[in-house]
JSON list of N, CA and C in Angstrom, two decimals:
[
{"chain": "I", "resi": 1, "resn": "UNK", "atom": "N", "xyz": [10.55, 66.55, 56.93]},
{"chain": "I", "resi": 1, "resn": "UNK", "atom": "CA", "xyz": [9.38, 65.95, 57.53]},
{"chain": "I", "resi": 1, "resn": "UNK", "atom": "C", "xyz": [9.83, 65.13, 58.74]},
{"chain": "I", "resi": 2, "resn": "UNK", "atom": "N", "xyz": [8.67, 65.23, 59.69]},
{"chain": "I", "resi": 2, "resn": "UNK", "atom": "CA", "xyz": [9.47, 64.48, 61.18]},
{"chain": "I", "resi": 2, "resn": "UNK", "atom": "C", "xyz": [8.36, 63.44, 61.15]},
{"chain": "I", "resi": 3, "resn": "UNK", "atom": "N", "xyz": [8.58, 61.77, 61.08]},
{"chain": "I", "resi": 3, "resn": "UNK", "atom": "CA", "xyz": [7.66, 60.96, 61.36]},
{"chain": "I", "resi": 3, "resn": "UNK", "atom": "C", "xyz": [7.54, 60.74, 63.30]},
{"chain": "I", "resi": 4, "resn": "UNK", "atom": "N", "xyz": [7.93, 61.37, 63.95]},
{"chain": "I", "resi": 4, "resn": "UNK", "atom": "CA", "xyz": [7.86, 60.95, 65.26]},
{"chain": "I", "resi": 4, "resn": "UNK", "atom": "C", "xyz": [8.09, 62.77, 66.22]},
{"chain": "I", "resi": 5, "resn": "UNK", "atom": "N", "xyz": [6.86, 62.51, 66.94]},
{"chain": "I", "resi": 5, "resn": "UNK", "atom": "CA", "xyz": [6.90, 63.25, 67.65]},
{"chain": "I", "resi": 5, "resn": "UNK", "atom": "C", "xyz": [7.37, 63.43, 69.31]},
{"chain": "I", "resi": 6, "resn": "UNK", "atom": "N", "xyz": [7.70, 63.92, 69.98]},
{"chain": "I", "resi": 6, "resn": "UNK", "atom": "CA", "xyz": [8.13, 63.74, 71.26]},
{"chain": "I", "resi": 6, "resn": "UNK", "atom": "C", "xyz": [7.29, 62.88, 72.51]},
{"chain": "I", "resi": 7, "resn": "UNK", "atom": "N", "xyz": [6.17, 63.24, 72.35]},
{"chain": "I", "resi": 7, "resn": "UNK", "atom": "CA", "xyz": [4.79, 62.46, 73.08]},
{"chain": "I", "resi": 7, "resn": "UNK", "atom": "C", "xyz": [5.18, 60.96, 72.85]},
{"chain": "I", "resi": 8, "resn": "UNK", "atom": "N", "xyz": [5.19, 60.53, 70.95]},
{"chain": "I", "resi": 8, "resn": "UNK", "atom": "CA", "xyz": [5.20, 59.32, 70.39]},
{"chain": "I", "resi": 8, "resn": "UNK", "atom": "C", "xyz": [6.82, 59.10, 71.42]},
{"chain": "I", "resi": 9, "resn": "UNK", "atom": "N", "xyz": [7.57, 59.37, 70.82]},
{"chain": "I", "resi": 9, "resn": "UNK", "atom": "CA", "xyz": [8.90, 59.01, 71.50]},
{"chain": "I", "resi": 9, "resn": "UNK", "atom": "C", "xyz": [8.85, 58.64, 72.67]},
{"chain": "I", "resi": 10, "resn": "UNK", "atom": "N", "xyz": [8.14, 58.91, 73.87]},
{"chain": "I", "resi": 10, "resn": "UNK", "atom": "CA", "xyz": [8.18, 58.88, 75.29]},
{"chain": "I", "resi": 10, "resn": "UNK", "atom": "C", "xyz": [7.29, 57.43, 75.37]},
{"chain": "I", "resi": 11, "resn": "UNK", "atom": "N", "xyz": [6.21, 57.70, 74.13]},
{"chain": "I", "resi": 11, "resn": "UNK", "atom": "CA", "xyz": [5.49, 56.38, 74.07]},
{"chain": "I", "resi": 11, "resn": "UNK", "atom": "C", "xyz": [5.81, 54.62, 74.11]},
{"chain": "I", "resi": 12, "resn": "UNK", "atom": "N", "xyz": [7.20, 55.15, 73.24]},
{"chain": "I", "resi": 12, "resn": "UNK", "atom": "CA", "xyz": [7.47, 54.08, 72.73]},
{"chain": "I", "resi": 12, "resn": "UNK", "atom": "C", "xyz": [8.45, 53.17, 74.03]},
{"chain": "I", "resi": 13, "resn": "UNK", "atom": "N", "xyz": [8.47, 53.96, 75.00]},
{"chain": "I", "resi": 13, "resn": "UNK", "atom": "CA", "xyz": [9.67, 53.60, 76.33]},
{"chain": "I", "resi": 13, "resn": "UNK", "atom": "C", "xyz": [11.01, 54.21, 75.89]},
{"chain": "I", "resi": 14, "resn": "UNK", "atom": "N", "xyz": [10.98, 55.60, 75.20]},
{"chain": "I", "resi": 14, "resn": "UNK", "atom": "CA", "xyz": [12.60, 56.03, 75.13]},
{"chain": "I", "resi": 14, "resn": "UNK", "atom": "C", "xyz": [12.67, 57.30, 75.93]},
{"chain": "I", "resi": 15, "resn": "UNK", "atom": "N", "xyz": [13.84, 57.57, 77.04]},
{"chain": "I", "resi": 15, "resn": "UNK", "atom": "CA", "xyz": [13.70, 58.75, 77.48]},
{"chain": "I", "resi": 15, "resn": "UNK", "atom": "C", "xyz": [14.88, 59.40, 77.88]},
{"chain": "I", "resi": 16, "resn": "UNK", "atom": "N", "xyz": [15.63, 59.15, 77.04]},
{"chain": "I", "resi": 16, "resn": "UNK", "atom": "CA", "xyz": [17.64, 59.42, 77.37]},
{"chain": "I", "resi": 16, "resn": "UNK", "atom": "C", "xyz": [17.66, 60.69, 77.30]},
{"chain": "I", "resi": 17, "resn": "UNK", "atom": "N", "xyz": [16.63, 61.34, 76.19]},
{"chain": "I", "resi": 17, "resn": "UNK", "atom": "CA", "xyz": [16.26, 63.06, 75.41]},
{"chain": "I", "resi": 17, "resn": "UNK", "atom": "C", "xyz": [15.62, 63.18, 76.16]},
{"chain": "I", "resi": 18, "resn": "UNK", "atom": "N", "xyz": [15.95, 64.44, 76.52]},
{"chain": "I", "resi": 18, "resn": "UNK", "atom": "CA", "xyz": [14.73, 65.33, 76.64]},
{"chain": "I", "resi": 18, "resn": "UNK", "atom": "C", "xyz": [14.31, 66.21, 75.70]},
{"chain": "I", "resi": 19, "resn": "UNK", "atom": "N", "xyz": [13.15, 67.06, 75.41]},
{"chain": "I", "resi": 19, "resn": "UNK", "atom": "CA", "xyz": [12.21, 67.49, 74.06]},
{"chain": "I", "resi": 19, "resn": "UNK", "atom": "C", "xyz": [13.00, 68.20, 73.78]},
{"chain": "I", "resi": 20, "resn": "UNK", "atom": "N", "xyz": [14.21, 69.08, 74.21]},
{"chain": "I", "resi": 20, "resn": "UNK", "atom": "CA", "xyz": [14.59, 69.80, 73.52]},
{"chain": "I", "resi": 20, "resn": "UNK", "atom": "C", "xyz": [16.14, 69.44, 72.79]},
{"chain": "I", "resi": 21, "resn": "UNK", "atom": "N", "xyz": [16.54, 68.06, 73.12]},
{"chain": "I", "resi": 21, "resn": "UNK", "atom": "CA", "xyz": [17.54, 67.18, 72.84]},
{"chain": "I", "resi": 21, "resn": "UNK", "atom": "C", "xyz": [16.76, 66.41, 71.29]},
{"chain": "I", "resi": 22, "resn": "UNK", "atom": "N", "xyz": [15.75, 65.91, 72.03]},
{"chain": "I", "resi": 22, "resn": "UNK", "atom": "CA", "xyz": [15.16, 65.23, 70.87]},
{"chain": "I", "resi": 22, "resn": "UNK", "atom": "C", "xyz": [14.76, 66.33, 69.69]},
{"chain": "I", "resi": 23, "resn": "UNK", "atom": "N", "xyz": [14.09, 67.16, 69.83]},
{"chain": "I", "resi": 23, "resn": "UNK", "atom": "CA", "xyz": [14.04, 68.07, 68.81]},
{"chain": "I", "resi": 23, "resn": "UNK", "atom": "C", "xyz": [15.34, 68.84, 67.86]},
{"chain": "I", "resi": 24, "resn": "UNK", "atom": "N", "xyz": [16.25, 68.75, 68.63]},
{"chain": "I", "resi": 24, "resn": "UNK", "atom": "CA", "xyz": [17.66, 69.13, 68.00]},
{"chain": "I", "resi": 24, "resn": "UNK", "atom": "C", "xyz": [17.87, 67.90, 67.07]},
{"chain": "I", "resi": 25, "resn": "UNK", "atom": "N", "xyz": [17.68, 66.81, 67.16]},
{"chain": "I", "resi": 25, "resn": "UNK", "atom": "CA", "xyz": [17.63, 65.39, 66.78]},
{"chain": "I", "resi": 25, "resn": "UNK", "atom": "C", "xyz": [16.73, 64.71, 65.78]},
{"chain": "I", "resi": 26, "resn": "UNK", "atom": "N", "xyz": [15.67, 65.29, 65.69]},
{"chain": "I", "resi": 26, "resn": "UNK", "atom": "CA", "xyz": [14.61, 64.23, 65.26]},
{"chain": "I", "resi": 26, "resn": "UNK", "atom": "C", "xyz": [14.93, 64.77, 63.35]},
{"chain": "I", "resi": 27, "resn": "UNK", "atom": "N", "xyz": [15.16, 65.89, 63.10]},
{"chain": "I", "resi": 27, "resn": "UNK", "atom": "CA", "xyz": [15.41, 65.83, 61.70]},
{"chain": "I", "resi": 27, "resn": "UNK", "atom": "C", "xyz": [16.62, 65.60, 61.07]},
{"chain": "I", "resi": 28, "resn": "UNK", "atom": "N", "xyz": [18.07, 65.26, 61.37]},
{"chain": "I", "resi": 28, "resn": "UNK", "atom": "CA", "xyz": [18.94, 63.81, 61.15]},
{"chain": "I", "resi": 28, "resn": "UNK", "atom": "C", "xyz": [18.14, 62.97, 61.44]},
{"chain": "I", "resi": 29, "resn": "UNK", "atom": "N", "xyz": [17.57, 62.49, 61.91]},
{"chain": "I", "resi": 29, "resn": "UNK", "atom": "CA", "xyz": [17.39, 60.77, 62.13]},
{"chain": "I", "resi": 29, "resn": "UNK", "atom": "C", "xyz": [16.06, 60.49, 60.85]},
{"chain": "I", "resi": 30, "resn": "UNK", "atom": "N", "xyz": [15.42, 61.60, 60.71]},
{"chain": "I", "resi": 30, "resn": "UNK", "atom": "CA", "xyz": [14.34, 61.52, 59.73]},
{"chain": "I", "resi": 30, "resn": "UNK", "atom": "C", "xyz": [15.02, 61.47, 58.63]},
{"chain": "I", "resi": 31, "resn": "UNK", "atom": "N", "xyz": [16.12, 61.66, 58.15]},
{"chain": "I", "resi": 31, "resn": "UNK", "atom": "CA", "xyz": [16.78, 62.26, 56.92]},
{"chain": "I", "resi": 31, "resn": "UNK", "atom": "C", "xyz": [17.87, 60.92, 56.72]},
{"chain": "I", "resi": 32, "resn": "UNK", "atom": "N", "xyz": [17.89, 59.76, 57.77]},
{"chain": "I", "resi": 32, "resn": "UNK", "atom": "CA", "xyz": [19.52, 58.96, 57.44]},
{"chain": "I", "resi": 32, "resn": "UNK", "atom": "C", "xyz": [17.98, 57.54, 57.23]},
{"chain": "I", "resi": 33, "resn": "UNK", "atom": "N", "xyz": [16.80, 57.77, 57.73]},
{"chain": "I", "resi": 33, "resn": "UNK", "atom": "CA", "xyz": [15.75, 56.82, 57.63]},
{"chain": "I", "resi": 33, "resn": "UNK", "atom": "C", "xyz": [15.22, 56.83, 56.20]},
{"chain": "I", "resi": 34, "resn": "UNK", "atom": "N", "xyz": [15.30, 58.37, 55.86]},
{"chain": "I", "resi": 34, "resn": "UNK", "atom": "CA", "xyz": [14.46, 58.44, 54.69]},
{"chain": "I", "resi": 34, "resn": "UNK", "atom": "C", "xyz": [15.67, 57.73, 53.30]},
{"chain": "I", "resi": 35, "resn": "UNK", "atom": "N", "xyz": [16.65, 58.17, 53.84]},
{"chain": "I", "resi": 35, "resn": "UNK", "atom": "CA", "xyz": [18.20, 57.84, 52.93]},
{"chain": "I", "resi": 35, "resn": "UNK", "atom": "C", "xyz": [17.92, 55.65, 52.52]},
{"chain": "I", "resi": 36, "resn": "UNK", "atom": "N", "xyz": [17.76, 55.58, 54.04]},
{"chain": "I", "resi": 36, "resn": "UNK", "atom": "CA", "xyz": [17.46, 53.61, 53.84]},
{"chain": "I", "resi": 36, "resn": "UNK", "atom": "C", "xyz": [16.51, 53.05, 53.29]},
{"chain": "I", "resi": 37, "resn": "UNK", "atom": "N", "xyz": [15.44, 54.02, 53.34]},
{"chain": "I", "resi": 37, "resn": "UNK", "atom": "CA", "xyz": [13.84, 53.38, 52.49]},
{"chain": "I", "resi": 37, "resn": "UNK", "atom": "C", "xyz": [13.77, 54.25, 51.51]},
{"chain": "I", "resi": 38, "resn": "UNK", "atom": "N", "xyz": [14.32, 54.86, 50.76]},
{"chain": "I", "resi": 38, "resn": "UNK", "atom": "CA", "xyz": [14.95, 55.44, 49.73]},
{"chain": "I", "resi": 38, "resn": "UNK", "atom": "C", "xyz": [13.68, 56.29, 49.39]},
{"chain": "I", "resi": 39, "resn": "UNK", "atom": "N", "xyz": [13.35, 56.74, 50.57]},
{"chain": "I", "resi": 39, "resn": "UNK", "atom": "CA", "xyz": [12.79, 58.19, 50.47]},
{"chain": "I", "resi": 39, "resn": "UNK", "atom": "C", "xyz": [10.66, 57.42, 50.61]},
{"chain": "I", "resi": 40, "resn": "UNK", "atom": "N", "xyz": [10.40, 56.20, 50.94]},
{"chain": "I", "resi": 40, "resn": "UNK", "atom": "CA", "xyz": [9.57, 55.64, 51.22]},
{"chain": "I", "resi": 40, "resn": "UNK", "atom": "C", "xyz": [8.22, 56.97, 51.71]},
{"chain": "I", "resi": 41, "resn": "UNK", "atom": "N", "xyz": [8.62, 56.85, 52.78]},
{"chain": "I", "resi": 41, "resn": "UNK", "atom": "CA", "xyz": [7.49, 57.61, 53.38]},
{"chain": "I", "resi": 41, "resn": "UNK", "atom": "C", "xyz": [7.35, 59.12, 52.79]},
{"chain": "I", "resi": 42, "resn": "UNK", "atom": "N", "xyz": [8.05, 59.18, 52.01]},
{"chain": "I", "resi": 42, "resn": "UNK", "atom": "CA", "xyz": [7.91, 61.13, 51.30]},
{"chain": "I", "resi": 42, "resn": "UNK", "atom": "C", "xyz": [6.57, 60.46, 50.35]},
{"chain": "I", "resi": 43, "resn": "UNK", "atom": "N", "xyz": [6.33, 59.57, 49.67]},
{"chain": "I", "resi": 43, "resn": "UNK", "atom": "CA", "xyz": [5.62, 59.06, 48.63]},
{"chain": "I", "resi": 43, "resn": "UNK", "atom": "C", "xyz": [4.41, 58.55, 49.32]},
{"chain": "I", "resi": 44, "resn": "UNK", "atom": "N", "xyz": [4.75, 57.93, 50.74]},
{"chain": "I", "resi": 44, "resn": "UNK", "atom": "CA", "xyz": [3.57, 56.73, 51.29]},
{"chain": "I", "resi": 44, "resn": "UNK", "atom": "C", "xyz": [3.25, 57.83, 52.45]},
{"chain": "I", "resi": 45, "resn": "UNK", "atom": "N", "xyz": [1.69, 58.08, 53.16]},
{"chain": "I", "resi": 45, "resn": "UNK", "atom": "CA", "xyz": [1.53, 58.69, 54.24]},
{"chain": "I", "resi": 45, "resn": "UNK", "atom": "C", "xyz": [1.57, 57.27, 55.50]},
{"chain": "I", "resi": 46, "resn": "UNK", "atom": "N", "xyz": [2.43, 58.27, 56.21]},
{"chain": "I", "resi": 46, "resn": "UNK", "atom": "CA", "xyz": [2.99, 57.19, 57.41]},
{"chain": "I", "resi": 46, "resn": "UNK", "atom": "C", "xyz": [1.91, 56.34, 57.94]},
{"chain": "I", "resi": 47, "resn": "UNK", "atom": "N", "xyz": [0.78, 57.71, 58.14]},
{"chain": "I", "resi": 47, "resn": "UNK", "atom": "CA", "xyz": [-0.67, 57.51, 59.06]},
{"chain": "I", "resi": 47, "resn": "UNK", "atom": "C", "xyz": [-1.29, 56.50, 59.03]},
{"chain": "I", "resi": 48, "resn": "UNK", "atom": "N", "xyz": [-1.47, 56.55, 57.37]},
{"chain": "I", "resi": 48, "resn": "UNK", "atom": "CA", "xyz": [-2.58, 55.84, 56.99]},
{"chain": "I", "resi": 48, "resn": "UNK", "atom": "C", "xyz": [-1.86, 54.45, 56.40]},
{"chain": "I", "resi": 49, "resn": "UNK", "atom": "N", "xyz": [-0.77, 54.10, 57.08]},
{"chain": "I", "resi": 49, "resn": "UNK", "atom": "CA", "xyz": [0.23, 52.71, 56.27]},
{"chain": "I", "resi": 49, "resn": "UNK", "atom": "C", "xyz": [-0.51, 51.80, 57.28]},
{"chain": "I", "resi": 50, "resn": "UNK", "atom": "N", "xyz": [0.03, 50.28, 56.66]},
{"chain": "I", "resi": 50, "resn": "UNK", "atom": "CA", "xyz": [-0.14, 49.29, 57.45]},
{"chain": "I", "resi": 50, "resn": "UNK", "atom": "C", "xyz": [0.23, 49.76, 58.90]},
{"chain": "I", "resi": 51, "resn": "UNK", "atom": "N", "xyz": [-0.67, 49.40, 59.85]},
{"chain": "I", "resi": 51, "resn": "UNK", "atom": "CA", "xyz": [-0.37, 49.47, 61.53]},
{"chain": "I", "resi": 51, "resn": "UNK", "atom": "C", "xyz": [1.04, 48.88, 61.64]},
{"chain": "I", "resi": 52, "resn": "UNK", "atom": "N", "xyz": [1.35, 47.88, 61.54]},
{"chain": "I", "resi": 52, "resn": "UNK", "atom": "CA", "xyz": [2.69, 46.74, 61.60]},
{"chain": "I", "resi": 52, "resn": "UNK", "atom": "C", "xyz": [3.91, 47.57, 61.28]},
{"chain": "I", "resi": 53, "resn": "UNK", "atom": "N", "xyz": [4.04, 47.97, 59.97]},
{"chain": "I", "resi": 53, "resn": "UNK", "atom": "CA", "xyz": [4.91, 48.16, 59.10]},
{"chain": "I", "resi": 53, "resn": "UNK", "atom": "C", "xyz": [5.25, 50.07, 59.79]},
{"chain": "I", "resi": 54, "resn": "UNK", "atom": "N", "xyz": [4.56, 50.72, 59.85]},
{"chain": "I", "resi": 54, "resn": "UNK", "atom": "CA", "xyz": [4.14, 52.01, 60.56]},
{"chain": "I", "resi": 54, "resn": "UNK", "atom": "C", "xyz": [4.72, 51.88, 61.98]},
{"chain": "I", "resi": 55, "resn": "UNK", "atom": "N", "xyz": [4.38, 51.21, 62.76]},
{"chain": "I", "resi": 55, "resn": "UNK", "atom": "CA", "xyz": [5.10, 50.68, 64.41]},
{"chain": "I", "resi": 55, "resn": "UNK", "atom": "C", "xyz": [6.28, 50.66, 64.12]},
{"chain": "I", "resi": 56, "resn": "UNK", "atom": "N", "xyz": [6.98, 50.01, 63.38]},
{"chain": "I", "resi": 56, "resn": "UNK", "atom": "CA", "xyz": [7.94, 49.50, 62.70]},
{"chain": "I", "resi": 56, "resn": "UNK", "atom": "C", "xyz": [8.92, 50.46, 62.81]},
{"chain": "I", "resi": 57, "resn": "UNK", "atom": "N", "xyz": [8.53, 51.42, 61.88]},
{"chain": "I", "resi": 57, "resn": "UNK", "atom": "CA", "xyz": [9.02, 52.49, 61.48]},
{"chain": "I", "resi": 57, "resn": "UNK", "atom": "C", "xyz": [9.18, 53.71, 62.47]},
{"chain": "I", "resi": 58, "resn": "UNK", "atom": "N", "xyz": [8.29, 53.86, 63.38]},
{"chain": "I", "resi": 58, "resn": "UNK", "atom": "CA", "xyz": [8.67, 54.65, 64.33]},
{"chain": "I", "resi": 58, "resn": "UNK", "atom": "C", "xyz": [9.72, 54.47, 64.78]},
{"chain": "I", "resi": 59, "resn": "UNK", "atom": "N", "xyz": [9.21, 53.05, 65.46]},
{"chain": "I", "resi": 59, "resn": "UNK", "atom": "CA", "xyz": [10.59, 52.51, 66.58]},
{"chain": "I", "resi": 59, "resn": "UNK", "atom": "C", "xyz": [11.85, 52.96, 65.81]},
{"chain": "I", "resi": 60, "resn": "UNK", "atom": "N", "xyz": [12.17, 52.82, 64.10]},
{"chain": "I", "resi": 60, "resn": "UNK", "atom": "CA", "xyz": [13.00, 52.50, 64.18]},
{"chain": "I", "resi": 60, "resn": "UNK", "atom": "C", "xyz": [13.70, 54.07, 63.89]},
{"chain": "I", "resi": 61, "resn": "UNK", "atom": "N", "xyz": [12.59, 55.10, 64.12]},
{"chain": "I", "resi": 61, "resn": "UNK", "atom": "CA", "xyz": [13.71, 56.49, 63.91]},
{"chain": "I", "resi": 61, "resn": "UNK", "atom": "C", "xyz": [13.31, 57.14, 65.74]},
{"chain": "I", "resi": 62, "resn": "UNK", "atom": "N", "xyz": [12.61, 56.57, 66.33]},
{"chain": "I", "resi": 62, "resn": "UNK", "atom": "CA", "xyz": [12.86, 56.36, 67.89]},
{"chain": "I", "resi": 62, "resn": "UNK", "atom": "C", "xyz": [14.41, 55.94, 68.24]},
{"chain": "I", "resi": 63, "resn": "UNK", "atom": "N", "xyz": [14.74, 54.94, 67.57]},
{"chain": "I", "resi": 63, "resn": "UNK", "atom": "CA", "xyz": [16.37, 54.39, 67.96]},
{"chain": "I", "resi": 63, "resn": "UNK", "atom": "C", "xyz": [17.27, 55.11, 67.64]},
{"chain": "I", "resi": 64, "resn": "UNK", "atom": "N", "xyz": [17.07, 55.79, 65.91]},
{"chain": "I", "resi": 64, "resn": "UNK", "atom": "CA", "xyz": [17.80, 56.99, 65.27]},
{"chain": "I", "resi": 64, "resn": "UNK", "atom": "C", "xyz": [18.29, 58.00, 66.21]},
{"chain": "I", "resi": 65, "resn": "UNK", "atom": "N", "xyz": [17.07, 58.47, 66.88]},
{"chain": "I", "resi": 65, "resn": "UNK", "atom": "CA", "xyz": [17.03, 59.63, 67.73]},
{"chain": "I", "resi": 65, "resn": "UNK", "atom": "C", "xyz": [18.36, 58.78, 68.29]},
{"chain": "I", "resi": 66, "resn": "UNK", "atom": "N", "xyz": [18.10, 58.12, 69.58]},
{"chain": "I", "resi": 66, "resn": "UNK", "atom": "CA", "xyz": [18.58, 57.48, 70.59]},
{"chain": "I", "resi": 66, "resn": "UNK", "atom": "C", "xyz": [19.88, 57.64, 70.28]}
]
């Protein structure tokens, strides 16, 4: 599962990737995130989480990528 899409990524002010860098990328970084919240978001839908906590979480597999 990929919580971040390329659009979102560009959103967030990251642009070192390009889509086809980031796409080589985005499922490690989904997989070492899901490893730290011990599999959190497989159970919780990202979408519909707290706004805060959800931001949160992008950024922080936005940086993964990075």
């Amino acid at each position: 599962m990929t919580y971040l899409s390329y659009t979102e990524y560009e959103a967030l002010g990251m642009s070192n990737l390009t889509e086809s860098e980031f796409d080589d990328l985005i499922g490690k970084a989904c997989f070492v995130l899901d490893s730290q919240t011990r599999d959190f978001y497989q159970f919780t839908d990202l979408e519909s989480d707290m706004p805060y906590r959800k931001q949160k979480f992008k950024m922080a597999v936005a940086l993964q990528v990075e």
